[in-house]
Amino acid sequence: MGLELTGVIPPLVTPFTASGEIDEAAFRQIIRFNLDKGVHGVCPGGSSGEGHTFTLEEFKRVMEITVEEVAGAVPIVAGIISNSTRDAIHRARAIQHLNVAALQVTPVHYLFKPDEEATYKHFKALTEAVDTPVIIYNVVPWNYLTPAQLIRLMTELPGVQGVKQSQGDLKLMADLLLGTPAGCKIYSAIDALLYSSFALGAHGTIAATPAAIPGVCVKLWETVQAGDHAKAFEMHKAMLTYWNTIVADNLPANIKTSITLQGCDAGLPRAPMPATTEAQLARIRPALEAVLRFEK
């Protein structure tokens, strides 16, 4: 049986205080905000959640809080951003007692790029060490895994049951979908082209846009599933306009700003990431207002 996980799965932002600590009360509100929007799953610890900054203890605590707040309402995908096989296994084992549906795991992403065989051994060791299904988070620009490589991993390693495709070339997404083994899932993180991804048959999305406007993304998913491509295309144009206002090196900060503008305090980014600038805010606010009308 394959991974039963489809639809809109926002990578939850992590609210930080001015001193850089996790604001647990605010994080609980973020989870509730997403659940209230009808999302199909949640993913703490991803890039939008600044999971690359987590200590092991913070990683465990964020997962524990998520499990408590979700209380079985939707599946949870735990984001693991790690630079070694040992650390990835250590983090996966630290939460294996929790109700987590899958692990979203990056390839090694520091300066030294492992070759294809080393990457294969990395995911082989991880999937043999834990029972939780793995979704490969194909996000690292200098270590993008090709469709052929990803299909090999899903085919030969039973524990690899999906891919979160962040590489912006939609042709690569299409090639990946064409060869995906039965039971495996492909999730789009091509934020500018979520509509196109859904129309091509992506099984869902785990991406920055759903983190910022989960309700709109749920409506887009439902609209495409219903076959209303005229409406979906109108939504796409507003969503792309909005995306162009938040995409930047401080993207997580801009996602938080967007959530706060919707009435849910999302806290601050963790230093040294800068907060949303006044110039960014001036662009984000009208584009956000325009896209949120599709949530109705």
Coordinates of C-alpha atoms in Angstrom, one line a residue:
M1 CA 0.0 0.0 0.0
G2 CA 1.4 3.4 -0.9
L3 CA 1.4 6.7 1.0
E4 CA -2.1 7.9 1.5
L5 CA -1.5 11.6 1.5
T6 CA -2.9 14.1 -1.1
G7 CA -4.0 17.7 -1.4
V8 CA -2.7 20.8 0.3
I9 CA -0.1 20.3 3.0
P10 CA 1.3 23.6 4.2
P11 CA 4.8 23.7 5.6
L12 CA 4.0 25.4 8.9
V13 CA 5.9 28.6 9.8
T14 CA 7.6 28.7 13.2
P15 CA 7.0 31.9 15.1
F16 CA 10.1 33.1 17.0
T17 CA 10.4 35.7 19.7
A18 CA 12.7 38.8 19.5
S19 CA 15.3 36.7 21.3
G20 CA 15.1 33.9 18.7
E21 CA 13.2 31.4 20.9
I22 CA 10.2 29.4 19.6
D23 CA 7.0 31.0 20.6
E24 CA 5.0 27.8 21.4
A25 CA 1.7 29.5 22.0
A26 CA 1.9 31.3 18.7
F27 CA 2.9 28.1 17.0
R28 CA -0.2 26.4 18.3
Q29 CA -2.3 29.2 16.8
I30 CA -0.5 28.7 13.5
I31 CA -1.6 25.1 13.5
R32 CA -5.2 26.0 14.3
F33 CA -5.2 28.7 11.6
N34 CA -4.3 26.0 9.0
L35 CA -6.7 23.4 10.3
D36 CA -9.5 26.0 10.2
K37 CA -8.7 26.6 6.5
G38 CA -9.4 22.9 5.7
V39 CA -5.9 21.8 4.8
H40 CA -5.3 18.1 4.0
G41 CA -2.1 17.8 6.1
V42 CA 0.6 19.9 7.7
C43 CA 4.4 19.8 7.5
P44 CA 6.3 21.3 10.4
G45 CA 10.1 21.8 10.2
G46 CA 10.4 22.6 6.5
S47 CA 12.1 25.5 4.8
S48 CA 9.2 27.8 5.4
G49 CA 9.3 26.8 9.0
E50 CA 13.0 27.6 9.2
G51 CA 13.7 24.0 10.2
H52 CA 17.3 24.3 9.1
T53 CA 17.8 26.4 12.3
F54 CA 16.4 23.8 14.7
T55 CA 18.4 22.0 17.3
L56 CA 17.4 18.4 17.9
E57 CA 15.5 19.4 21.0
E58 CA 13.6 22.1 19.1
F59 CA 12.9 19.7 16.3
K60 CA 11.4 17.2 18.7
R61 CA 9.4 19.9 20.6
V62 CA 7.9 21.3 17.4
M63 CA 6.8 17.8 16.3
E64 CA 5.3 17.1 19.7
I65 CA 3.3 20.3 19.7
T66 CA 2.1 19.6 16.2
V67 CA 0.9 16.1 17.1
E68 CA -0.9 17.5 20.2
E69 CA -2.7 20.3 18.3
V70 CA -3.6 18.3 15.2
A71 CA -4.9 15.4 17.4
G72 CA -5.3 13.1 14.4
A73 CA -7.4 15.5 12.3
V74 CA -5.0 15.4 9.3
P75 CA -1.7 13.6 8.5
I76 CA 1.6 15.2 9.6
V77 CA 4.8 15.3 7.5
A78 CA 7.9 15.9 9.6
G79 CA 10.5 18.1 7.9
I80 CA 14.1 16.9 8.3
I81 CA 16.8 19.2 7.0
S82 CA 20.1 17.5 7.6
N83 CA 23.6 17.4 6.3
S84 CA 24.5 13.9 7.2
T85 CA 23.0 10.4 7.1
R86 CA 23.7 10.0 10.9
D87 CA 21.9 13.2 11.8
A88 CA 18.9 12.4 9.6
I89 CA 18.5 9.0 11.2
H90 CA 19.0 10.5 14.6
R91 CA 16.2 13.0 14.0
A92 CA 13.9 10.4 12.4
R93 CA 14.3 8.1 15.4
A94 CA 13.7 10.9 17.9
I95 CA 10.1 11.2 16.7
Q96 CA 9.3 7.6 15.7
H97 CA 7.0 7.3 18.7
L98 CA 4.8 10.2 17.4
N99 CA 1.8 9.9 15.0
V100 CA 3.7 11.1 11.9
A101 CA 2.6 10.0 8.5
A102 CA 5.9 10.7 6.6
L103 CA 9.3 12.3 6.8
Q104 CA 10.2 15.1 4.3
V105 CA 13.9 14.8 3.9
T106 CA 16.4 16.9 1.9
P107 CA 19.4 15.5 0.1
V108 CA 22.7 16.6 1.7
H109 CA 22.9 20.3 0.9
Y110 CA 26.2 21.7 2.2
L111 CA 29.1 22.6 -0.1
F112 CA 30.2 19.0 -0.9
K113 CA 27.7 17.3 -3.3
P114 CA 27.5 13.6 -2.9
D115 CA 27.4 11.6 -6.2
E116 CA 24.3 9.6 -7.2
E117 CA 25.5 6.4 -5.5
A118 CA 26.3 8.2 -2.3
T119 CA 22.8 9.8 -2.4
Y120 CA 21.3 6.4 -2.9
K121 CA 23.1 5.0 0.1
H122 CA 22.0 8.0 2.2
F123 CA 18.3 7.3 1.6
K124 CA 18.8 3.6 1.8
A125 CA 20.3 3.8 5.2
L126 CA 17.6 6.2 6.4
T127 CA 14.7 4.1 5.2
E128 CA 16.2 0.9 6.6
A129 CA 16.7 2.7 10.0
V130 CA 13.1 3.8 10.4
D131 CA 9.7 2.6 9.3
T132 CA 8.1 6.0 8.5
P133 CA 7.8 6.6 4.8
V134 CA 10.2 9.2 3.3
I135 CA 9.3 12.0 0.9
I136 CA 12.5 13.3 -0.8
Y137 CA 12.5 17.1 -0.7
N138 CA 14.2 17.9 -4.0
V139 CA 15.0 21.5 -3.2
V140 CA 18.8 22.0 -3.2
P141 CA 19.9 23.9 -6.3
W142 CA 23.4 22.5 -6.4
N143 CA 22.2 19.0 -5.6
Y144 CA 18.9 18.6 -7.6
L145 CA 18.1 15.0 -8.2
T146 CA 17.0 14.2 -11.7
P147 CA 13.6 12.6 -12.5
A148 CA 15.5 9.3 -13.4
Q149 CA 17.4 9.4 -10.1
L150 CA 14.2 10.0 -8.1
I151 CA 12.3 7.3 -9.9
R152 CA 15.2 4.9 -9.2
L153 CA 15.0 5.8 -5.5
M154 CA 11.2 5.3 -5.3
T155 CA 11.4 2.1 -7.3
E156 CA 14.3 0.4 -5.5
L157 CA 13.8 1.7 -1.9
P158 CA 10.4 0.7 -0.5
G159 CA 10.7 3.4 2.2
V160 CA 10.9 6.2 -0.3
Q161 CA 7.3 6.8 -1.2
G162 CA 7.2 10.3 -2.6
V163 CA 9.0 13.4 -3.8
K164 CA 8.4 17.1 -3.1
Q165 CA 9.5 18.6 -6.3
S166 CA 10.8 22.2 -5.8
Q167 CA 12.9 22.5 -9.0
G168 CA 11.1 25.1 -11.0
D169 CA 11.2 23.4 -14.4
L170 CA 7.7 22.1 -15.1
K171 CA 9.0 19.7 -17.7
L172 CA 11.0 17.9 -15.0
M173 CA 7.8 17.7 -12.9
A174 CA 6.0 16.2 -15.9
D175 CA 8.8 13.7 -16.5
L176 CA 8.7 12.7 -12.9
L177 CA 5.0 12.2 -12.9
L178 CA 5.3 10.1 -16.1
G179 CA 7.6 7.6 -14.4
T180 CA 6.3 7.6 -10.8
P181 CA 5.9 4.0 -9.5
A182 CA 2.5 2.9 -8.4
G183 CA 1.7 3.9 -4.8
C184 CA 4.2 6.8 -4.8
K185 CA 3.2 10.5 -4.7
I186 CA 4.6 13.7 -6.2
Y187 CA 4.0 17.0 -4.4
S188 CA 4.5 20.3 -6.2
A189 CA 6.6 23.0 -4.6
I190 CA 6.7 25.0 -7.8
D191 CA 4.9 27.9 -6.2
A192 CA 4.5 30.0 -9.4
L193 CA 2.8 27.1 -11.1
L194 CA 0.6 25.2 -8.6
Y195 CA -2.4 25.3 -11.0
S196 CA -0.3 23.8 -13.8
S197 CA 1.1 21.2 -11.4
F198 CA -2.3 20.1 -10.3
A199 CA -3.6 20.0 -13.9
L200 CA -0.6 17.7 -14.8
G201 CA -1.6 15.3 -12.0
A202 CA 0.5 16.2 -9.0
H203 CA -0.8 14.5 -6.0
G204 CA -0.8 17.7 -3.9
T205 CA 1.5 20.5 -2.7
I206 CA 3.8 21.1 0.1
A207 CA 5.0 24.7 -0.6
A208 CA 5.5 28.2 0.6
T209 CA 2.3 29.5 -1.0
P210 CA 0.1 27.1 0.9
A211 CA 1.9 28.1 4.1
A212 CA 0.9 31.7 3.5
I213 CA -2.6 31.4 2.0
P214 CA -3.7 27.9 2.8
G215 CA -7.4 28.6 2.3
V216 CA -6.9 29.8 -1.3
C217 CA -4.7 26.8 -2.1
V218 CA -7.4 24.4 -0.8
K219 CA -9.9 26.2 -3.1
L220 CA -7.5 25.9 -6.0
W221 CA -7.1 22.2 -5.4
E222 CA -10.8 21.7 -5.2
T223 CA -11.4 23.7 -8.3
V224 CA -8.9 21.7 -10.4
Q225 CA -10.3 18.4 -9.0
A226 CA -13.7 19.6 -10.1
G227 CA -12.4 20.3 -13.6
D228 CA -13.2 24.0 -13.5
H229 CA -10.1 25.1 -15.3
A230 CA -11.4 28.6 -16.3
K231 CA -11.8 29.5 -12.6
A232 CA -8.5 27.8 -11.7
F233 CA -6.7 29.9 -14.3
E234 CA -8.2 33.1 -12.8
M235 CA -7.0 32.0 -9.4
H236 CA -3.6 31.2 -10.9
K237 CA -3.1 34.7 -12.1
A238 CA -3.9 36.2 -8.7
M239 CA -1.7 33.7 -6.9
L240 CA 1.2 34.3 -9.2
T241 CA 0.9 38.1 -8.7
Y242 CA 0.9 37.5 -5.0
W243 CA 3.8 35.0 -5.2
N244 CA 5.9 37.6 -7.0
T245 CA 5.5 39.9 -4.0
I246 CA 6.8 37.4 -1.4
V247 CA 9.5 35.5 -3.1
A248 CA 12.8 36.8 -1.8
D249 CA 15.7 35.7 0.4
N250 CA 13.6 36.4 3.4
L251 CA 10.6 34.4 2.1
P252 CA 9.7 32.8 5.5
A253 CA 9.5 36.3 6.9
N254 CA 7.1 37.4 4.1
I255 CA 5.0 34.3 4.7
K256 CA 4.7 35.2 8.3
T257 CA 3.8 38.8 7.4
S258 CA 1.0 37.4 5.2
I259 CA -0.3 35.2 7.9
T260 CA -0.3 38.1 10.4
L261 CA -2.2 40.2 8.0
Q262 CA -4.9 37.5 8.0
G263 CA -5.3 37.9 11.8
C264 CA -3.0 35.2 13.1
D265 CA 0.2 36.4 14.7
A266 CA 3.1 34.5 13.1
G267 CA 6.0 36.0 15.0
L268 CA 9.4 36.9 13.8
P269 CA 12.0 35.2 11.6
R270 CA 15.0 33.8 13.3
A271 CA 18.2 35.9 13.0
P272 CA 20.0 36.6 10.8
M273 CA 17.0 36.5 8.5
P274 CA 15.5 40.0 8.2
A275 CA 11.9 40.8 8.7
T276 CA 9.6 42.0 5.9
T277 CA 10.7 45.5 4.8
E278 CA 8.3 48.4 4.4
A279 CA 8.8 48.2 0.7
Q280 CA 7.9 44.5 0.6
L281 CA 4.9 45.1 2.8
A282 CA 3.6 47.8 0.4
R283 CA 3.6 45.2 -2.4
I284 CA 2.4 42.3 -0.4
R285 CA -0.7 43.9 1.2
P286 CA -2.7 44.6 -2.0
A287 CA -1.7 41.4 -3.7
L288 CA -2.8 39.4 -0.6
E289 CA -6.1 41.2 -0.5
A290 CA -6.7 40.4 -4.1
V291 CA -5.9 36.7 -3.8
L292 CA -7.8 36.2 -0.6
R293 CA -11.1 36.9 -2.4
F294 CA -10.9 33.4 -3.9
E295 CA -11.0 31.9 -0.5
K296 CA -14.7 32.8 -0.1

